[in-house]
Amino acid sequence: MAGEEALVARAREVIRANDRGAYTVPTGGLYPFQWNWDSCLTALGLAHLDEERAWTEVVTLFAHQWEDGMVPHIVFHEPSDGYFPGPEVWGTGRPTPTSGITQPPVAGFVVRKLFDRAEDRELATARARELLPKVDAWHEWFYRHRDRAGEGLVAVLHPWESGRDNSVDWDEAFERVPTAGVAPYTRRDTQHADPAHRPTHAQYDRYLWLLQRFRDLGWDNARLHDASPFRVVDPGFNAILIRSCADLASVADALGASDVAARNRARAARALAALEGLWSEAHGQYLCRDRTTGALVDSASVGGLLPAFAAVPRERAARIARTIERWARHAAYLVPSHDPTDPRFEPQRYWRGPVWLVVNYLIADGLRGAGEEDAAARIVDSSLDLLARSGFAEYYDPLTAEACGGRSFTWTAAMAIELLAARRGVGRPPL
Ligand code: GLC
């Protein structure tokens, strides 16, 4: 208990240090701006400290939503030269500069969590009412611009959109992204973190090629999808969107917005049915589909376990729990971001093996909801163990628990608070 209190006290300190008033930065130095899914997931931890501040985190993000409905992956509130590519490279022409791509849409899920658990009901009702049409518009944007053939599933057009930047999942499709014509640049990330923990230079060139291509198209979302050589349907990303649609529908019901509820429920049902097309019996999990070739991508990453977070059939969730057990025989800490028996697994390189606590949280929440209590508890235990051993790292080596990437990470600290509160049964959390 004393250890837990100390952990929460330290988590608070991390969040306080990264708090910029109306939003948090993921960590000073490496990521000095507001990131989309970092902020939303951070709000879950913040809510245990200060409900109003938690709502503000999400409201600030949505104040920078584009007119077409997209919510950008970075909001550059204040200038800082610590990060590349900065606003001048993105060139999106927004009043407050933003990036031009999006990120995993966890907002619907988070709004429901904040709303359902709120003690200040009046505040929660006001904020949820304000956010409801905005989150709904973002969902609408996804199915309009990223599911152009009406398949029920949306594609990411840049690995950064997936939130799993350098996953093995993107390697094959990335081969089709050229590197010629990328303007000379200097990376800043490798000045803040060990280059061996970060994406390679060849990957960085391609990240920038895509960015330049989209910028040349004037960031017109009606054109980007068909013009991109990189279009991948990520089961994890889609599962998050499905869950957010379903959760937004629940909030909409509570607020009497039956049209919003019906729209989002229909989106979730359609997408859930389509998700079945990504199931791989051989891997015991879902796989990405390369929309350019139509083929499934033979890469067993954590993205294919994340569908447990959506209401997939029970037998799928059970099978995912078994797959995690199998991975656990090769990794001391859960959940590695890539199958540890795959030769492409790298325990310290960003999304090619390391454990990320936010992903653990989402998978555990889903497994618990599907009745896979033991698997969920094991993931939560592993997460708390990593926190106790190695602090609030960006991510962790699943073989040794070593802290990797940046330190004093906001969303990792938020997860510590959320997971411990959940364990104590405070505020009816899911775990
Ligand atoms: C990295 C991660 C991404 C995260 C961002 C800020 O780009 O891959 O998921 O949102 O850092 O923490």
Short mmCIF file of C-alpha atoms and ligand atoms in Angstrom, two decimals:
data_model
loop_
_atom_site.label_atom_id
_atom_site.label_comp_id
_atom_site.label_asym_id
_atom_site.label_seq_id
_atom_site.Cartn_x
_atom_site.Cartn_y
_atom_site.Cartn_z
CA MET A 1 0.00 0.00 0.00
CA ALA A 2 2.79 2.43 0.97
CA GLY A 3 4.55 1.48 -2.28
CA GLU A 4 1.40 2.21 -4.22
CA GLU A 5 0.97 5.61 -2.61
CA ALA A 6 4.55 6.50 -3.44
CA LEU A 7 4.01 5.40 -7.04
CA VAL A 8 0.92 7.60 -7.36
CA ALA A 9 2.78 10.53 -5.77
CA ARG A 10 5.58 10.15 -8.31
CA ALA A 11 3.11 9.77 -11.16
CA ARG A 12 1.50 13.06 -10.11
CA GLU A 13 4.90 14.75 -10.21
CA VAL A 14 5.53 13.51 -13.75
CA ILE A 15 2.15 14.75 -14.93
CA ARG A 16 2.60 18.09 -13.15
CA ALA A 17 5.99 18.58 -14.80
CA ASN A 18 4.48 17.93 -18.23
CA ASP A 19 1.33 19.99 -17.65
CA ARG A 20 1.14 23.14 -19.78
CA GLY A 21 -2.11 24.42 -18.23
CA ALA A 22 -4.79 23.31 -20.68
CA TYR A 23 -2.94 20.32 -22.12
CA THR A 24 -0.02 18.04 -21.30
CA VAL A 25 3.03 17.21 -23.40
CA PRO A 26 4.00 13.51 -23.62
CA THR A 27 7.41 14.42 -22.16
CA GLY A 28 9.48 17.62 -22.23
CA GLY A 29 12.30 17.55 -24.82
CA LEU A 30 11.45 14.56 -27.02
CA TYR A 31 7.76 15.47 -27.50
CA PRO A 32 7.15 19.14 -26.57
CA PHE A 33 3.63 19.53 -28.02
CA GLN A 34 0.15 18.04 -27.55
CA TRP A 35 -0.34 14.55 -29.01
CA ASN A 36 -3.82 13.25 -29.74
CA TRP A 37 -4.10 9.83 -28.13
CA ASP A 38 -1.57 10.66 -25.43
CA SER A 39 -3.83 13.47 -24.26
CA CYS A 40 -7.01 11.42 -24.31
CA LEU A 41 -5.48 8.53 -22.37
CA THR A 42 -3.78 10.93 -19.99
CA ALA A 43 -7.20 12.36 -19.19
CA LEU A 44 -8.11 8.98 -17.62
CA GLY A 45 -5.35 9.36 -15.04
CA LEU A 46 -5.96 13.08 -14.60
CA ALA A 47 -9.60 12.41 -13.76
CA HIS A 48 -8.53 10.75 -10.49
CA LEU A 49 -6.69 13.95 -9.53
CA ASP A 50 -8.91 16.69 -10.94
CA GLU A 51 -12.00 16.01 -13.06
CA GLU A 52 -12.20 19.47 -14.52
CA ARG A 53 -8.58 19.36 -15.66
CA ALA A 54 -9.20 15.95 -17.25
CA TRP A 55 -12.08 17.26 -19.35
CA THR A 56 -9.99 20.29 -20.34
CA GLU A 57 -7.33 17.99 -21.79
CA VAL A 58 -9.83 16.55 -24.27
CA VAL A 59 -11.63 19.84 -24.91
CA THR A 60 -8.31 21.52 -25.81
CA LEU A 61 -7.51 18.79 -28.31
CA PHE A 62 -10.89 19.10 -29.99
CA ALA A 63 -10.58 22.89 -30.20
CA HIS A 64 -8.07 22.13 -32.99
CA GLN A 65 -10.28 19.75 -34.95
CA TRP A 66 -10.28 20.53 -38.67
CA GLU A 67 -13.43 21.72 -40.43
CA ASP A 68 -13.69 18.38 -42.24
CA GLY A 69 -13.81 16.52 -38.91
CA MET A 70 -10.23 15.28 -38.62
CA VAL A 71 -8.53 15.60 -35.26
CA PRO A 72 -4.80 16.02 -35.92
CA HIS A 73 -2.15 13.91 -34.26
CA ILE A 74 -0.10 16.86 -33.00
CA VAL A 75 -1.14 20.38 -31.96
CA PHE A 76 1.84 22.74 -31.95
CA HIS A 77 0.56 25.13 -29.28
CA GLU A 78 3.90 26.82 -28.57
CA PRO A 79 7.03 27.01 -30.71
CA SER A 80 9.80 24.60 -29.75
CA ASP A 81 12.80 23.51 -31.77
CA GLY A 82 13.23 20.22 -29.92
CA TYR A 83 11.10 18.18 -32.34
CA PHE A 84 11.30 17.33 -36.01
CA PRO A 85 9.19 17.58 -38.19
CA GLY A 86 7.88 20.85 -36.77
CA PRO A 87 4.98 23.02 -38.01
CA GLU A 88 6.91 24.57 -40.89
CA VAL A 89 7.49 21.12 -42.38
CA TRP A 90 3.84 20.08 -42.05
CA GLY A 91 2.65 23.35 -43.55
CA THR A 92 -1.01 22.70 -42.85
CA GLY A 93 -1.84 26.40 -42.61
CA ARG A 94 -3.96 26.00 -39.48
CA PRO A 95 -4.47 29.05 -37.20
CA THR A 96 -2.68 27.14 -34.44
CA PRO A 97 -0.30 24.88 -36.35
CA THR A 98 -1.13 21.16 -36.36
CA SER A 99 0.13 18.10 -38.15
CA GLY A 100 -1.93 16.90 -41.11
CA ILE A 101 -2.54 13.28 -40.13
CA THR A 102 -4.54 11.71 -37.32
CA GLN A 103 -4.03 9.11 -34.55
CA PRO A 104 -5.91 6.22 -32.89
CA PRO A 105 -9.38 7.56 -32.03
CA VAL A 106 -9.60 6.74 -28.34
CA ALA A 107 -11.59 9.91 -27.56
CA GLY A 108 -15.04 8.24 -27.68
CA PHE A 109 -13.92 5.60 -25.22
CA VAL A 110 -12.33 8.21 -22.95
CA VAL A 111 -15.35 10.53 -22.99
CA ARG A 112 -17.52 7.64 -21.87
CA LYS A 113 -15.10 6.70 -19.09
CA LEU A 114 -14.90 10.27 -17.81
CA PHE A 115 -18.65 10.67 -18.08
CA ASP A 116 -19.64 7.40 -16.42
CA ARG A 117 -17.22 7.83 -13.53
CA ALA A 118 -17.68 11.57 -12.94
CA GLU A 119 -18.56 12.78 -9.48
CA ASP A 120 -19.31 16.25 -10.79
CA ARG A 121 -22.35 15.28 -12.88
CA GLU A 122 -23.17 18.80 -13.97
CA LEU A 123 -19.69 19.38 -15.34
CA ALA A 124 -19.63 15.95 -16.97
CA THR A 125 -22.95 16.55 -18.69
CA ALA A 126 -21.85 19.95 -19.98
CA ARG A 127 -18.50 18.70 -21.28
CA ALA A 128 -19.93 15.52 -22.79
CA ARG A 129 -22.61 17.56 -24.57
CA GLU A 130 -19.94 19.83 -25.97
CA LEU A 131 -17.72 16.95 -27.13
CA LEU A 132 -20.42 14.62 -28.46
CA PRO A 133 -20.91 16.25 -31.92
CA LYS A 134 -17.17 16.73 -32.31
CA VAL A 135 -16.25 13.12 -31.65
CA ASP A 136 -19.15 12.05 -33.86
CA ALA A 137 -17.80 14.26 -36.67
CA TRP A 138 -14.36 12.66 -36.29
CA HIS A 139 -15.90 9.19 -36.60
CA GLU A 140 -17.83 10.35 -39.64
CA TRP A 141 -14.60 11.68 -41.16
CA PHE A 142 -12.94 8.28 -40.77
CA TYR A 143 -15.60 6.34 -42.60
CA ARG A 144 -15.93 9.02 -45.29
CA HIS A 145 -12.25 9.53 -46.10
CA ARG A 146 -10.52 6.36 -44.98
CA ASP A 147 -13.05 3.78 -46.14
CA ARG A 148 -13.60 5.06 -49.64
CA ALA A 149 -14.92 1.76 -50.99
CA GLY A 150 -17.33 1.31 -48.08
CA GLU A 151 -15.71 -1.86 -46.71
CA GLY A 152 -16.50 -0.98 -43.11
CA LEU A 153 -12.84 -0.62 -42.10
CA VAL A 154 -10.59 2.42 -42.26
CA ALA A 155 -6.99 2.67 -43.47
CA VAL A 156 -4.04 4.53 -42.01
CA LEU A 157 -2.05 6.46 -44.60
CA HIS A 158 1.06 7.00 -42.51
CA PRO A 159 2.63 4.73 -39.86
CA TRP A 160 2.51 7.64 -37.40
CA GLU A 161 -1.28 7.56 -37.61
CA SER A 162 -1.35 4.05 -36.18
CA GLY A 163 0.44 5.21 -33.02
CA ARG A 164 2.79 2.23 -33.58
CA ASP A 165 5.27 4.12 -35.69
CA ASN A 166 7.86 1.54 -36.76
CA SER A 167 5.93 -1.72 -36.28
CA VAL A 168 6.94 -4.69 -38.41
CA ASP A 169 3.37 -4.41 -39.77
CA TRP A 170 4.41 -1.56 -42.07
CA ASP A 171 7.67 -2.99 -43.46
CA GLU A 172 6.25 -4.54 -46.61
CA ALA A 173 3.99 -1.66 -47.57
CA PHE A 174 6.83 0.73 -46.80
CA GLU A 175 8.88 -0.86 -49.57
CA ARG A 176 6.56 0.91 -51.99
CA VAL A 177 7.21 4.33 -50.49
CA PRO A 178 10.05 6.03 -52.34
CA THR A 179 12.72 8.13 -50.67
CA ALA A 180 13.90 10.21 -53.63
CA GLY A 181 13.14 13.89 -53.34
CA VAL A 182 13.00 14.08 -49.55
CA ALA A 183 14.35 17.48 -48.54
CA PRO A 184 17.48 17.29 -46.34
CA TYR A 185 16.65 17.20 -42.63
CA THR A 186 18.12 16.65 -39.18
CA ARG A 187 16.38 14.27 -36.82
CA ARG A 188 15.89 15.52 -33.28
CA ASP A 189 14.53 12.33 -31.68
CA THR A 190 17.91 10.61 -31.71
CA GLN A 191 19.34 13.53 -29.70
CA HIS A 192 16.88 12.82 -26.87
CA ALA A 193 16.78 9.02 -26.93
CA ASP A 194 19.14 6.15 -27.74
CA PRO A 195 19.18 5.75 -31.56
CA ALA A 196 19.13 1.95 -31.09
CA HIS A 197 15.67 2.36 -29.50
CA ARG A 198 14.30 4.48 -32.35
CA PRO A 199 13.18 3.97 -35.97
CA THR A 200 15.95 3.68 -38.58
CA HIS A 201 17.03 6.42 -41.00
CA ALA A 202 15.55 4.53 -43.94
CA GLN A 203 12.18 4.54 -42.16
CA TYR A 204 12.50 8.23 -41.35
CA ASP A 205 13.08 9.09 -45.03
CA ARG A 206 9.84 7.34 -45.90
CA TYR A 207 7.90 9.02 -43.08
CA LEU A 208 8.99 12.30 -44.60
CA TRP A 209 8.32 11.32 -48.18
CA LEU A 210 4.69 10.59 -47.29
CA LEU A 211 4.40 13.85 -45.39
CA GLN A 212 5.73 15.81 -48.39
CA ARG A 213 3.36 13.99 -50.74
CA PHE A 214 0.33 14.85 -48.60
CA ARG A 215 1.51 18.44 -48.21
CA ASP A 216 1.84 18.71 -52.01
CA LEU A 217 -1.81 17.63 -52.21
CA GLY A 218 -2.72 20.54 -49.96
CA TRP A 219 -3.74 18.21 -47.10
CA ASP A 220 -7.00 17.64 -48.96
CA ASN A 221 -8.42 14.57 -47.25
CA ALA A 222 -10.66 13.84 -50.21
CA ARG A 223 -7.50 13.12 -52.25
CA LEU A 224 -5.01 11.67 -49.79
CA HIS A 225 -6.33 8.12 -49.49
CA ASP A 226 -6.26 7.25 -53.19
CA ALA A 227 -2.98 9.09 -53.78
CA SER A 228 -1.04 7.41 -50.99
CA PRO A 229 1.27 4.48 -51.77
CA PHE A 230 0.83 3.49 -48.13
CA ARG A 231 -2.71 2.38 -47.16
CA VAL A 232 -2.97 -0.23 -44.45
CA VAL A 233 -6.00 -1.47 -42.54
CA ASP A 234 -4.80 -1.95 -38.97
CA PRO A 235 -7.02 -4.18 -36.81
CA GLY A 236 -5.93 -2.40 -33.62
CA PHE A 237 -6.73 1.02 -34.99
CA ASN A 238 -10.11 -0.15 -36.25
CA ALA A 239 -10.88 -1.86 -32.95
CA ILE A 240 -10.24 1.40 -31.11
CA LEU A 241 -12.54 3.23 -33.52
CA ILE A 242 -15.23 0.55 -33.11
CA ARG A 243 -15.06 0.75 -29.33
CA SER A 244 -15.16 4.54 -29.44
CA CYS A 245 -18.22 4.45 -31.69
CA ALA A 246 -20.00 2.07 -29.30
CA ASP A 247 -18.99 4.09 -26.24
CA LEU A 248 -19.99 7.37 -27.84
CA ALA A 249 -23.37 5.82 -28.57
CA SER A 250 -23.76 5.02 -24.88
CA VAL A 251 -22.99 8.63 -23.88
CA ALA A 252 -25.33 9.88 -26.60
CA ASP A 253 -28.12 7.72 -25.17
CA ALA A 254 -27.57 9.16 -21.71
CA LEU A 255 -27.77 12.68 -23.15
CA GLY A 256 -30.87 11.94 -25.23
CA ALA A 257 -29.04 12.34 -28.56
CA SER A 258 -30.63 9.32 -30.19
CA ASP A 259 -29.49 10.17 -33.73
CA VAL A 260 -25.83 10.29 -32.68
CA ALA A 261 -26.32 7.04 -30.78
CA ALA A 262 -27.89 5.27 -33.74
CA ARG A 263 -25.23 6.45 -36.20
CA ASN A 264 -22.38 5.31 -34.01
CA ARG A 265 -23.95 1.99 -33.17
CA ALA A 266 -24.44 1.29 -36.86
CA ARG A 267 -20.80 2.17 -37.60
CA ALA A 268 -19.57 -0.15 -34.85
CA ALA A 269 -21.77 -3.06 -35.97
CA ARG A 270 -20.71 -2.78 -39.58
CA ALA A 271 -17.03 -2.50 -38.75
CA LEU A 272 -17.15 -5.41 -36.29
CA ALA A 273 -18.52 -7.64 -39.02
CA ALA A 274 -15.82 -6.49 -41.46
CA LEU A 275 -13.07 -7.02 -38.87
CA GLU A 276 -13.66 -10.75 -39.10
CA GLY A 277 -11.99 -10.63 -42.51
CA LEU A 278 -8.69 -9.85 -40.76
CA TRP A 279 -8.72 -12.91 -38.49
CA SER A 280 -5.81 -15.36 -38.84
CA GLU A 281 -6.44 -18.80 -37.43
CA ALA A 282 -2.76 -19.67 -37.88
CA HIS A 283 -1.58 -16.78 -35.69
CA GLY A 284 -4.50 -16.83 -33.26
CA GLN A 285 -4.99 -13.11 -33.78
CA TYR A 286 -6.01 -10.49 -36.31
CA LEU A 287 -3.62 -9.19 -39.00
CA CYS A 288 -3.29 -5.98 -40.99
CA ARG A 289 -4.52 -5.87 -44.57
CA ASP A 290 -2.52 -3.99 -47.15
CA ARG A 291 -5.21 -2.12 -49.03
CA THR A 292 -2.98 -1.61 -52.07
CA THR A 293 -2.42 -5.32 -52.68
CA GLY A 294 -5.46 -6.65 -50.84
CA ALA A 295 -3.30 -9.17 -48.98
CA LEU A 296 -3.13 -9.84 -45.25
CA VAL A 297 0.25 -8.84 -43.76
CA ASP A 298 2.09 -11.77 -42.20
CA SER A 299 3.15 -9.92 -39.06
CA ALA A 300 1.95 -10.91 -35.59
CA SER A 301 2.03 -7.60 -33.75
CA VAL A 302 0.12 -6.26 -30.79
CA GLY A 303 -2.12 -4.46 -33.29
CA GLY A 304 -3.73 -7.83 -33.93
CA LEU A 305 -4.39 -8.43 -30.22
CA LEU A 306 -5.98 -5.03 -29.68
CA PRO A 307 -9.32 -6.09 -31.19
CA ALA A 308 -10.00 -7.64 -27.78
CA PHE A 309 -10.78 -4.01 -26.90
CA ALA A 310 -13.80 -4.06 -29.23
CA ALA A 311 -16.76 -6.38 -28.82
CA VAL A 312 -15.31 -9.16 -30.97
CA PRO A 313 -16.85 -12.63 -30.60
CA ARG A 314 -16.00 -14.28 -27.26
CA GLU A 315 -14.07 -17.10 -28.90
CA ARG A 316 -11.82 -14.56 -30.59
CA ALA A 317 -11.05 -12.83 -27.29
CA ALA A 318 -10.37 -16.22 -25.68
CA ARG A 319 -8.00 -17.12 -28.49
CA ILE A 320 -6.22 -13.78 -28.15
CA ALA A 321 -5.77 -14.51 -24.43
CA ARG A 322 -4.16 -17.86 -25.36
CA THR A 323 -1.86 -16.13 -27.86
CA ILE A 324 -0.74 -13.74 -25.13
CA GLU A 325 -0.05 -16.74 -22.87
CA ARG A 326 2.06 -18.23 -25.64
CA TRP A 327 4.02 -14.99 -26.03
CA ALA A 328 4.49 -14.90 -22.24
CA ARG A 329 6.55 -18.08 -22.43
CA HIS A 330 9.16 -16.08 -24.37
CA ALA A 331 8.94 -12.71 -22.64
CA ALA A 332 9.02 -12.05 -18.90
CA TYR A 333 6.87 -8.90 -19.17
CA LEU A 334 3.60 -8.43 -21.00
CA VAL A 335 2.54 -7.48 -23.63
CA PRO A 336 5.39 -7.31 -26.15
CA SER A 337 4.46 -5.19 -29.16
CA HIS A 338 5.56 -7.99 -31.47
CA ASP A 339 5.55 -11.78 -31.30
CA PRO A 340 8.78 -12.57 -29.40
CA THR A 341 9.33 -15.75 -31.41
CA ASP A 342 9.38 -13.87 -34.74
CA PRO A 343 12.97 -13.24 -35.97
CA ARG A 344 11.95 -9.62 -36.62
CA PHE A 345 11.26 -9.07 -32.89
CA GLU A 346 13.60 -6.43 -31.36
CA PRO A 347 13.09 -6.06 -27.60
CA GLN A 348 14.29 -2.45 -27.38
CA ARG A 349 13.30 -0.89 -30.69
CA TYR A 350 10.20 1.17 -30.14
CA TRP A 351 7.19 -0.72 -31.60
CA ARG A 352 9.08 -3.80 -32.80
CA GLY A 353 9.03 -5.58 -29.44
CA PRO A 354 8.88 -3.31 -26.37
CA VAL A 355 5.92 -3.14 -23.98
CA TRP A 356 3.77 0.02 -23.98
CA LEU A 357 1.54 0.50 -20.96
CA VAL A 358 -1.26 2.26 -22.79
CA VAL A 359 -1.66 -0.71 -25.09
CA ASN A 360 -1.60 -3.03 -22.09
CA TYR A 361 -4.39 -1.02 -20.55
CA LEU A 362 -6.58 -1.21 -23.64
CA ILE A 363 -6.04 -4.94 -24.13
CA ALA A 364 -6.63 -5.71 -20.46
CA ASP A 365 -9.82 -3.65 -20.46
CA GLY A 366 -11.08 -5.58 -23.46
CA LEU A 367 -10.14 -9.00 -22.13
CA ARG A 368 -11.82 -8.24 -18.84
CA GLY A 369 -14.95 -7.22 -20.67
CA ALA A 370 -14.87 -10.51 -22.56
CA GLY A 371 -14.65 -12.51 -19.32
CA GLU A 372 -10.92 -13.27 -19.70
CA GLU A 373 -10.22 -12.10 -16.16
CA ASP A 374 -7.01 -14.06 -15.61
CA ALA A 375 -5.32 -12.84 -18.75
CA ALA A 376 -6.39 -9.27 -17.95
CA ALA A 377 -5.04 -9.54 -14.39
CA ARG A 378 -1.76 -10.90 -15.63
CA ILE A 379 -1.32 -7.94 -17.97
CA VAL A 380 -2.13 -5.48 -15.19
CA ASP A 381 0.33 -7.20 -12.81
CA SER A 382 3.04 -7.06 -15.43
CA SER A 383 2.34 -3.36 -16.02
CA LEU A 384 2.58 -2.52 -12.31
CA ASP A 385 5.73 -4.59 -12.03
CA LEU A 386 7.33 -2.63 -14.87
CA LEU A 387 6.35 0.66 -13.24
CA ALA A 388 7.78 -0.40 -9.89
CA ARG A 389 11.03 -1.62 -11.44
CA SER A 390 11.71 0.96 -14.08
CA GLY A 391 9.56 4.05 -13.48
CA PHE A 392 7.54 6.01 -16.00
CA ALA A 393 9.37 5.12 -19.18
CA GLU A 394 8.08 5.64 -22.69
CA TYR A 395 8.28 1.85 -23.15
CA TYR A 396 10.03 -1.21 -21.68
CA ASP A 397 12.13 -4.15 -22.77
CA PRO A 398 9.83 -7.19 -22.35
CA LEU A 399 12.76 -9.48 -21.60
CA THR A 400 14.54 -7.41 -18.93
CA ALA A 401 12.09 -4.63 -17.86
CA GLU A 402 14.71 -2.06 -18.83
CA ALA A 403 13.30 1.46 -19.32
CA CYS A 404 13.60 2.53 -22.97
CA GLY A 405 13.02 5.67 -25.05
CA GLY A 406 12.07 8.85 -23.21
CA ARG A 407 11.63 9.12 -19.42
CA SER A 408 9.03 10.86 -17.24
CA PHE A 409 6.29 9.97 -19.67
CA THR A 410 2.87 11.52 -19.09
CA TRP A 411 0.63 8.74 -20.37
CA THR A 412 2.69 6.08 -18.59
CA ALA A 413 2.22 8.03 -15.34
CA ALA A 414 -1.49 8.40 -16.09
CA MET A 415 -1.76 4.66 -16.60
CA ALA A 416 -0.10 4.07 -13.21
CA ILE A 417 -2.80 6.15 -11.52
CA GLU A 418 -5.60 4.60 -13.55
CA LEU A 419 -4.43 1.02 -13.02
CA LEU A 420 -3.95 1.45 -9.29
CA ALA A 421 -7.28 3.21 -8.86
CA ALA A 422 -8.86 0.40 -10.82
CA ARG A 423 -7.30 -2.17 -8.59
CA ARG A 424 -8.56 -0.43 -5.47
CA GLY A 425 -12.01 -0.31 -7.02
CA VAL A 426 -12.17 3.49 -7.05
CA GLY A 427 -14.57 5.13 -9.46
CA ARG A 428 -15.91 1.91 -10.98
CA PRO A 429 -13.00 1.43 -13.38
CA PRO A 430 -13.01 -1.62 -15.56
CA LEU A 431 -10.02 -3.56 -14.39
C1 GLC B 1 5.44 8.17 -30.62
C2 GLC B 1 4.48 7.00 -30.44
C3 GLC B 1 3.06 7.51 -30.49
C4 GLC B 1 2.88 8.60 -29.45
C5 GLC B 1 3.93 9.70 -29.58
C6 GLC B 1 3.93 10.68 -28.41
O1 GLC B 1 5.32 8.75 -31.88
O2 GLC B 1 4.70 6.03 -31.40
O3 GLC B 1 2.17 6.46 -30.27
O4 GLC B 1 1.61 9.15 -29.54
O5 GLC B 1 5.22 9.13 -29.64
O6 GLC B 1 4.10 10.03 -27.20
#
